[in-house]
Amino acid sequence: MTTPRDLADRFHARWLEQHPLAATSYGIPGYDHLMPDTSAAGEAEWRAEVEQFASEADRLDAPDLEPADEITLHCMREAARQEVAVIDSAGVEYTVTAMPFADPASFMAVAARTVLVDADAAHAYLERLALSGDWIDQVSERLRAGAAGGRLPIAPLVTEAVGWGRQVLAAQVPEALLSPTAPAGWDGAGTWEAERRRLAAEVTRPALARWVDTVEELLPRSRPSDRAGLAHLPGGQADYARAILTHTTLPVTAEQLHQTGLDQIATLERAAVEIGSGMGLDDLEQVRRALRDSAGRISAEDAIREALVAVRRAEAKAAEFFPAPLPPPCDVTPMPPIVAASGVAPHYTPPRLDGGRPGTFWFNTERPTAGTGWDIEVVAFHEAVPGHHLQLSRLQKLDHLPALQRQRSLTVFSEGWGLYTEQLADEVGLYTDDRARLGAISASLMRAARLVVDTGLHHYGWSREQARAFFIEHVPMPAEFLAAEIDRYLVMPGQALAYMTGKLEILALRDAAMARMGDRFTLSGFHAAVLDHGSLPMPVLRRSIERWSTAA
């Protein structure tokens, strides 16, 4: 008889086959030789298969399921629902960017971080390169199909993508594809290197050139900055409604999220003024100016060193508010140049399951971003410990869970947790001084403003400039970084909604559990209850915490 775990395992294995670049990013071996099938026919076939998985889940649902099986079944159904939503939204038909979140730029970013632990991994990399040209051509074809239906990319992002592509094509072999190194001591390295260079030059590079030509041809018809959001695309309102549900897992509207963002900004700005007054900063404008001026004042080397110190301090205290198993130390390292050059903020990737790379906090040492001023500590806590590294690296140790729950990451859960831990770090005394606490408020302001600008762009039809102006007014971070953030929201509609939404849900669950449990409540116990089932949709997490706090 099929169990929820059996079904989840089968679905997850098929999902990884369909999304092998994500598998490589997650550090899951066995898929590094594959490329996605992004063709319309391929996605239609996969959608039908996902629907079959969802039907199986419906047949397994029963009131007498064990709690663990109930959670697994709900996770699998949510993953299937999200997959259908992504396919139906067809973002590949209009998304063009130089940022490493889609298109050939995402492939180059994955290649730049690929680790080859043995000869099999090296050969898998060659297989992937051999398939890369067809995949890039599929992306180009989907863009042409989208344009035929009036779903066009955003002109400024097209211009940037063309410039990025031309720069990559300036080398006979794209630099990112040469980043992985052959396994040490392997006697086949010379032959492998020659084949790697041949495939990169004769397969990947020509397809990239065709993609650049395609997007450049679309430029004259592309959407201008004042029509950048989904609100200006045919079917865009429905696409955005799907994106909201996908990234929050909650039945909330764009209007509600927009207002929540405004309310949170007001609350956070009052807190910033209160802390700033104790530092001789007389009003909100002085606080903003001090925070902006702090960015990039120290060298990239000193910034990454301070981030490492903060991470190690948090790791030393983690056992006080988290249960075993605790993860090994987080690596802190500069991100590859092809990733850093796009202005991407510091971020985290989990350990490779084959041991080829530890959990890594990637730091941007080339462009001004978040995490280079008074916000160094808060970004380190969010990305490493007690944030993503503690959450995701620890999760890999819970091998009693289905792979779906250990290896998949729901944005609202993971990013909600990351933002929750920024506040937790203050509650447990991890920040060194009021400057760091103001940096934490600055980071929270960005997440609150995201609710406003994401809904502004995609629901209310704001221009790119209007969104940028709102961001610059309310978020005291480098203007160049904030401009890149706006473009990120255009490339990934709805993703930016997850952070503050998830944090507020976790805080509400904590408050309810404390009220229910009284003296029986402990932070360590609550954190275990949140994390020990894997990445959960918010309604499932709510039921799980209620069950735990009632039974404990």
PDB file of N, CA, C and O in Angstrom, residues 397-446:
ATOM      1  N   LYS A 397      20.487  16.762   8.886  1.00  0.00           N
ATOM      2  CA  LYS A 397      20.798  15.720   9.856  1.00  0.00           C
ATOM      3  C   LYS A 397      19.561  14.948  10.311  1.00  0.00           C
ATOM      4  O   LYS A 397      19.688  13.898  10.945  1.00  0.00           O
ATOM      5  N   LEU A 398      18.393  15.448  10.010  1.00  0.00           N
ATOM      6  CA  LEU A 398      17.155  14.792  10.450  1.00  0.00           C
ATOM      7  C   LEU A 398      16.733  13.766   9.405  1.00  0.00           C
ATOM      8  O   LEU A 398      15.730  13.918   8.710  1.00  0.00           O
ATOM      9  N   ASP A 399      17.520  12.699   9.288  1.00  0.00           N
ATOM     10  CA  ASP A 399      17.317  11.767   8.180  1.00  0.00           C
ATOM     11  C   ASP A 399      16.093  10.885   8.347  1.00  0.00           C
ATOM     12  O   ASP A 399      15.799  10.065   7.477  1.00  0.00           O
ATOM     13  N   HIS A 400      15.361  11.032   9.448  1.00  0.00           N
ATOM     14  CA  HIS A 400      14.092  10.307   9.575  1.00  0.00           C
ATOM     15  C   HIS A 400      12.982  10.976   8.771  1.00  0.00           C
ATOM     16  O   HIS A 400      11.929  10.367   8.540  1.00  0.00           O
ATOM     17  N   LEU A 401      13.215  12.211   8.334  1.00  0.00           N
ATOM     18  CA  LEU A 401      12.207  12.929   7.548  1.00  0.00           C
ATOM     19  C   LEU A 401      12.291  12.531   6.083  1.00  0.00           C
ATOM     20  O   LEU A 401      13.362  12.202   5.574  1.00  0.00           O
ATOM     21  N   PRO A 402      11.167  12.580   5.362  1.00  0.00           N
ATOM     22  CA  PRO A 402      11.223  12.386   3.906  1.00  0.00           C
ATOM     23  C   PRO A 402      12.122  13.434   3.255  1.00  0.00           C
ATOM     24  O   PRO A 402      12.239  14.569   3.741  1.00  0.00           O
ATOM     25  N   ALA A 403      12.736  13.045   2.151  1.00  0.00           N
ATOM     26  CA  ALA A 403      13.645  13.961   1.450  1.00  0.00           C
ATOM     27  C   ALA A 403      12.950  15.252   1.044  1.00  0.00           C
ATOM     28  O   ALA A 403      13.561  16.324   1.046  1.00  0.00           O
ATOM     29  N   LEU A 404      11.676  15.171   0.710  1.00  0.00           N
ATOM     30  CA  LEU A 404      10.924  16.362   0.315  1.00  0.00           C
ATOM     31  C   LEU A 404      10.979  17.420   1.407  1.00  0.00           C
ATOM     32  O   LEU A 404      11.145  18.608   1.135  1.00  0.00           O
ATOM     33  N   GLN A 405      10.836  17.005   2.652  1.00  0.00           N
ATOM     34  CA  GLN A 405      10.807  17.954   3.760  1.00  0.00           C
ATOM     35  C   GLN A 405      12.208  18.402   4.172  1.00  0.00           C
ATOM     36  O   GLN A 405      12.377  19.491   4.723  1.00  0.00           O
ATOM     37  N   ARG A 406      13.226  17.602   3.896  1.00  0.00           N
ATOM     38  CA  ARG A 406      14.589  17.968   4.256  1.00  0.00           C
ATOM     39  C   ARG A 406      15.258  18.812   3.177  1.00  0.00           C
ATOM     40  O   ARG A 406      16.091  19.665   3.475  1.00  0.00           O
ATOM     41  N   GLN A 407      14.917  18.566   1.920  1.00  0.00           N
ATOM     42  CA  GLN A 407      15.686  19.137   0.813  1.00  0.00           C
ATOM     43  C   GLN A 407      14.985  20.272   0.091  1.00  0.00           C
ATOM     44  O   GLN A 407      15.646  21.063  -0.581  1.00  0.00           O
ATOM     45  N   ARG A 408      13.677  20.369   0.179  1.00  0.00           N
ATOM     46  CA  ARG A 408      12.968  21.473  -0.457  1.00  0.00           C
ATOM     47  C   ARG A 408      12.859  22.636   0.504  1.00  0.00           C
ATOM     48  O   ARG A 408      12.774  22.447   1.716  1.00  0.00           O
ATOM     49  N   SER A 409      12.841  23.822  -0.022  1.00  0.00           N
ATOM     50  CA  SER A 409      12.787  25.014   0.811  1.00  0.00           C
ATOM     51  C   SER A 409      11.637  25.897   0.356  1.00  0.00           C
ATOM     52  O   SER A 409      11.687  26.483  -0.723  1.00  0.00           O
ATOM     53  N   LEU A 410      10.581  25.976   1.176  1.00  0.00           N
ATOM     54  CA  LEU A 410       9.489  26.905   0.898  1.00  0.00           C
ATOM     55  C   LEU A 410       9.930  28.312   1.299  1.00  0.00           C
ATOM     56  O   LEU A 410      10.402  28.526   2.418  1.00  0.00           O
ATOM     57  N   THR A 411       9.767  29.252   0.406  1.00  0.00           N
ATOM     58  CA  THR A 411      10.280  30.600   0.640  1.00  0.00           C
ATOM     59  C   THR A 411       9.738  31.197   1.928  1.00  0.00           C
ATOM     60  O   THR A 411      10.492  31.766   2.723  1.00  0.00           O
ATOM     61  N   VAL A 412       8.442  31.086   2.163  1.00  0.00           N
ATOM     62  CA  VAL A 412       7.843  31.740   3.328  1.00  0.00           C
ATOM     63  C   VAL A 412       8.364  31.123   4.615  1.00  0.00           C
ATOM     64  O   VAL A 412       8.520  31.827   5.629  1.00  0.00           O
ATOM     65  N   PHE A 413       8.661  29.840   4.607  1.00  0.00           N
ATOM     66  CA  PHE A 413       9.184  29.192   5.803  1.00  0.00           C
ATOM     67  C   PHE A 413      10.652  29.569   6.002  1.00  0.00           C
ATOM     68  O   PHE A 413      11.044  30.050   7.073  1.00  0.00           O
ATOM     69  N   SER A 414      11.476  29.361   4.981  1.00  0.00           N
ATOM     70  CA  SER A 414      12.909  29.599   5.132  1.00  0.00           C
ATOM     71  C   SER A 414      13.223  31.071   5.363  1.00  0.00           C
ATOM     72  O   SER A 414      14.006  31.430   6.253  1.00  0.00           O
ATOM     73  N   GLU A 415      12.627  31.946   4.545  1.00  0.00           N
ATOM     74  CA  GLU A 415      12.926  33.366   4.696  1.00  0.00           C
ATOM     75  C   GLU A 415      12.207  33.974   5.886  1.00  0.00           C
ATOM     76  O   GLU A 415      12.705  34.918   6.504  1.00  0.00           O
ATOM     77  N   GLY A 416      11.033  33.446   6.207  1.00  0.00           N
ATOM     78  CA  GLY A 416      10.381  33.879   7.443  1.00  0.00           C
ATOM     79  C   GLY A 416      11.222  33.532   8.649  1.00  0.00           C
ATOM     80  O   GLY A 416      11.370  34.337   9.580  1.00  0.00           O
ATOM     81  N   TRP A 417      11.808  32.326   8.629  1.00  0.00           N
ATOM     82  CA  TRP A 417      12.711  31.940   9.706  1.00  0.00           C
ATOM     83  C   TRP A 417      13.931  32.861   9.749  1.00  0.00           C
ATOM     84  O   TRP A 417      14.336  33.322  10.823  1.00  0.00           O
ATOM     85  N   GLY A 418      14.530  33.132   8.608  1.00  0.00           N
ATOM     86  CA  GLY A 418      15.697  34.000   8.583  1.00  0.00           C
ATOM     87  C   GLY A 418      15.410  35.357   9.184  1.00  0.00           C
ATOM     88  O   GLY A 418      16.215  35.902   9.963  1.00  0.00           O
ATOM     89  N   LEU A 419      14.267  35.936   8.848  1.00  0.00           N
ATOM     90  CA  LEU A 419      13.919  37.254   9.372  1.00  0.00           C
ATOM     91  C   LEU A 419      13.550  37.165  10.858  1.00  0.00           C
ATOM     92  O   LEU A 419      13.888  38.065  11.647  1.00  0.00           O
ATOM     93  N   TYR A 420      12.886  36.091  11.255  1.00  0.00           N
ATOM     94  CA  TYR A 420      12.588  35.877  12.677  1.00  0.00           C
ATOM     95  C   TYR A 420      13.881  35.839  13.497  1.00  0.00           C
ATOM     96  O   TYR A 420      13.965  36.415  14.587  1.00  0.00           O
ATOM     97  N   THR A 421      14.908  35.190  12.972  1.00  0.00           N
ATOM     98  CA  THR A 421      16.149  35.072  13.743  1.00  0.00           C
ATOM     99  C   THR A 421      16.891  36.402  13.857  1.00  0.00           C
ATOM    100  O   THR A 421      17.719  36.565  14.761  1.00  0.00           O
ATOM    101  N   GLU A 422      16.617  37.351  12.972  1.00  0.00           N
ATOM    102  CA  GLU A 422      17.198  38.685  13.139  1.00  0.00           C
ATOM    103  C   GLU A 422      16.691  39.313  14.431  1.00  0.00           C
ATOM    104  O   GLU A 422      17.441  39.962  15.161  1.00  0.00           O
ATOM    105  N   GLN A 423      15.403  39.135  14.713  1.00  0.00           N
ATOM    106  CA  GLN A 423      14.844  39.632  15.965  1.00  0.00           C
ATOM    107  C   GLN A 423      15.307  38.768  17.139  1.00  0.00           C
ATOM    108  O   GLN A 423      15.643  39.276  18.219  1.00  0.00           O
ATOM    109  N   LEU A 424      15.346  37.454  16.936  1.00  0.00           N
ATOM    110  CA  LEU A 424      15.818  36.549  17.983  1.00  0.00           C
ATOM    111  C   LEU A 424      17.230  36.912  18.426  1.00  0.00           C
ATOM    112  O   LEU A 424      17.556  36.859  19.621  1.00  0.00           O
ATOM    113  N   ALA A 425      18.076  37.282  17.461  1.00  0.00           N
ATOM    114  CA  ALA A 425      19.459  37.648  17.797  1.00  0.00           C
ATOM    115  C   ALA A 425      19.497  38.802  18.791  1.00  0.00           C
ATOM    116  O   ALA A 425      20.370  38.844  19.678  1.00  0.00           O
ATOM    117  N   ASP A 426      18.565  39.733  18.680  1.00  0.00           N
ATOM    118  CA  ASP A 426      18.494  40.835  19.631  1.00  0.00           C
ATOM    119  C   ASP A 426      18.007  40.326  20.981  1.00  0.00           C
ATOM    120  O   ASP A 426      18.542  40.685  22.036  1.00  0.00           O
ATOM    121  N   GLU A 427      17.019  39.451  20.955  1.00  0.00           N
ATOM    122  CA  GLU A 427      16.439  38.943  22.198  1.00  0.00           C
ATOM    123  C   GLU A 427      17.444  38.136  23.022  1.00  0.00           C
ATOM    124  O   GLU A 427      17.350  38.102  24.258  1.00  0.00           O
ATOM    125  N   VAL A 428      18.397  37.482  22.369  1.00  0.00           N
ATOM    126  CA  VAL A 428      19.374  36.652  23.099  1.00  0.00           C
ATOM    127  C   VAL A 428      20.733  37.336  23.226  1.00  0.00           C
ATOM    128  O   VAL A 428      21.711  36.708  23.633  1.00  0.00           O
ATOM    129  N   GLY A 429      20.811  38.617  22.855  1.00  0.00           N
ATOM    130  CA  GLY A 429      22.005  39.405  23.120  1.00  0.00           C
ATOM    131  C   GLY A 429      23.164  39.202  22.170  1.00  0.00           C
ATOM    132  O   GLY A 429      24.331  39.336  22.573  1.00  0.00           O
ATOM    133  N   LEU A 430      22.895  38.944  20.902  1.00  0.00           N
ATOM    134  CA  LEU A 430      23.974  38.715  19.951  1.00  0.00           C
ATOM    135  C   LEU A 430      24.529  40.002  19.336  1.00  0.00           C
ATOM    136  O   LEU A 430      25.680  40.023  18.892  1.00  0.00           O
ATOM    137  N   TYR A 431      23.736  41.063  19.264  1.00  0.00           N
ATOM    138  CA  TYR A 431      24.241  42.308  18.662  1.00  0.00           C
ATOM    139  C   TYR A 431      25.214  42.993  19.609  1.00  0.00           C
ATOM    140  O   TYR A 431      25.016  43.013  20.830  1.00  0.00           O
ATOM    141  N   THR A 432      26.266  43.564  19.045  1.00  0.00           N
ATOM    142  CA  THR A 432      27.320  44.132  19.879  1.00  0.00           C
ATOM    143  C   THR A 432      26.986  45.510  20.442  1.00  0.00           C
ATOM    144  O   THR A 432      27.448  45.867  21.517  1.00  0.00           O
ATOM    145  N   ASP A 433      26.176  46.299  19.707  1.00  0.00           N
ATOM    146  CA  ASP A 433      25.892  47.657  20.171  1.00  0.00           C
ATOM    147  C   ASP A 433      24.664  48.196  19.448  1.00  0.00           C
ATOM    148  O   ASP A 433      24.043  47.501  18.643  1.00  0.00           O
ATOM    149  N   ASP A 434      24.325  49.460  19.736  1.00  0.00           N
ATOM    150  CA  ASP A 434      23.138  50.073  19.143  1.00  0.00           C
ATOM    151  C   ASP A 434      23.297  50.301  17.646  1.00  0.00           C
ATOM    152  O   ASP A 434      22.302  50.344  16.915  1.00  0.00           O
ATOM    153  N   ARG A 435      24.522  50.468  17.174  1.00  0.00           N
ATOM    154  CA  ARG A 435      24.708  50.585  15.726  1.00  0.00           C
ATOM    155  C   ARG A 435      24.265  49.302  15.036  1.00  0.00           C
ATOM    156  O   ARG A 435      23.588  49.347  14.001  1.00  0.00           O
ATOM    157  N   ALA A 436      24.632  48.167  15.603  1.00  0.00           N
ATOM    158  CA  ALA A 436      24.218  46.890  15.023  1.00  0.00           C
ATOM    159  C   ALA A 436      22.709  46.706  15.134  1.00  0.00           C
ATOM    160  O   ALA A 436      22.074  46.131  14.228  1.00  0.00           O
ATOM    161  N   ARG A 437      22.126  47.177  16.215  1.00  0.00           N
ATOM    162  CA  ARG A 437      20.661  47.065  16.371  1.00  0.00           C
ATOM    163  C   ARG A 437      19.944  47.962  15.350  1.00  0.00           C
ATOM    164  O   ARG A 437      18.907  47.585  14.808  1.00  0.00           O
ATOM    165  N   LEU A 438      20.509  49.143  15.091  1.00  0.00           N
ATOM    166  CA  LEU A 438      19.945  49.980  14.026  1.00  0.00           C
ATOM    167  C   LEU A 438      20.108  49.301  12.666  1.00  0.00           C
ATOM    168  O   LEU A 438      19.224  49.396  11.806  1.00  0.00           O
ATOM    169  N   GLY A 439      21.228  48.630  12.467  1.00  0.00           N
ATOM    170  CA  GLY A 439      21.409  47.872  11.237  1.00  0.00           C
ATOM    171  C   GLY A 439      20.342  46.801  11.089  1.00  0.00           C
ATOM    172  O   GLY A 439      19.855  46.551   9.979  1.00  0.00           O
ATOM    173  N   ALA A 440      19.963  46.186  12.202  1.00  0.00           N
ATOM    174  CA  ALA A 440      18.906  45.175  12.157  1.00  0.00           C
ATOM    175  C   ALA A 440      17.566  45.802  11.780  1.00  0.00           C
ATOM    176  O   ALA A 440      16.787  45.222  11.007  1.00  0.00           O
ATOM    177  N   ILE A 441      17.292  46.980  12.313  1.00  0.00           N
ATOM    178  CA  ILE A 441      16.051  47.667  11.943  1.00  0.00           C
ATOM    179  C   ILE A 441      16.074  48.031  10.465  1.00  0.00           C
ATOM    180  O   ILE A 441      15.061  47.920   9.763  1.00  0.00           O
ATOM    181  N   SER A 442      17.231  48.453   9.963  1.00  0.00           N
ATOM    182  CA  SER A 442      17.359  48.763   8.537  1.00  0.00           C
ATOM    183  C   SER A 442      16.998  47.545   7.691  1.00  0.00           C
ATOM    184  O   SER A 442      16.282  47.654   6.686  1.00  0.00           O
ATOM    185  N   ALA A 443      17.493  46.368   8.088  1.00  0.00           N
ATOM    186  CA  ALA A 443      17.179  45.147   7.346  1.00  0.00           C
ATOM    187  C   ALA A 443      15.692  44.836   7.399  1.00  0.00           C
ATOM    188  O   ALA A 443      15.088  44.437   6.392  1.00  0.00           O
ATOM    189  N   SER A 444      15.068  45.022   8.550  1.00  0.00           N
ATOM    190  CA  SER A 444      13.633  44.779   8.661  1.00  0.00           C
ATOM    191  C   SER A 444      12.823  45.779   7.844  1.00  0.00           C
ATOM    192  O   SER A 444      11.787  45.438   7.262  1.00  0.00           O
ATOM    193  N   LEU A 445      13.309  47.021   7.806  1.00  0.00           N
ATOM    194  CA  LEU A 445      12.629  48.019   6.978  1.00  0.00           C
ATOM    195  C   LEU A 445      12.613  47.605   5.513  1.00  0.00           C
ATOM    196  O   LEU A 445      11.614  47.809   4.810  1.00  0.00           O
ATOM    197  N   MET A 446      13.716  47.020   5.051  1.00  0.00           N
ATOM    198  CA  MET A 446      13.739  46.570   3.671  1.00  0.00           C
ATOM    199  C   MET A 446      12.670  45.500   3.439  1.00  0.00           C
ATOM    200  O   MET A 446      11.954  45.519   2.442  1.00  0.00           O
TER     201      MET A 446
END
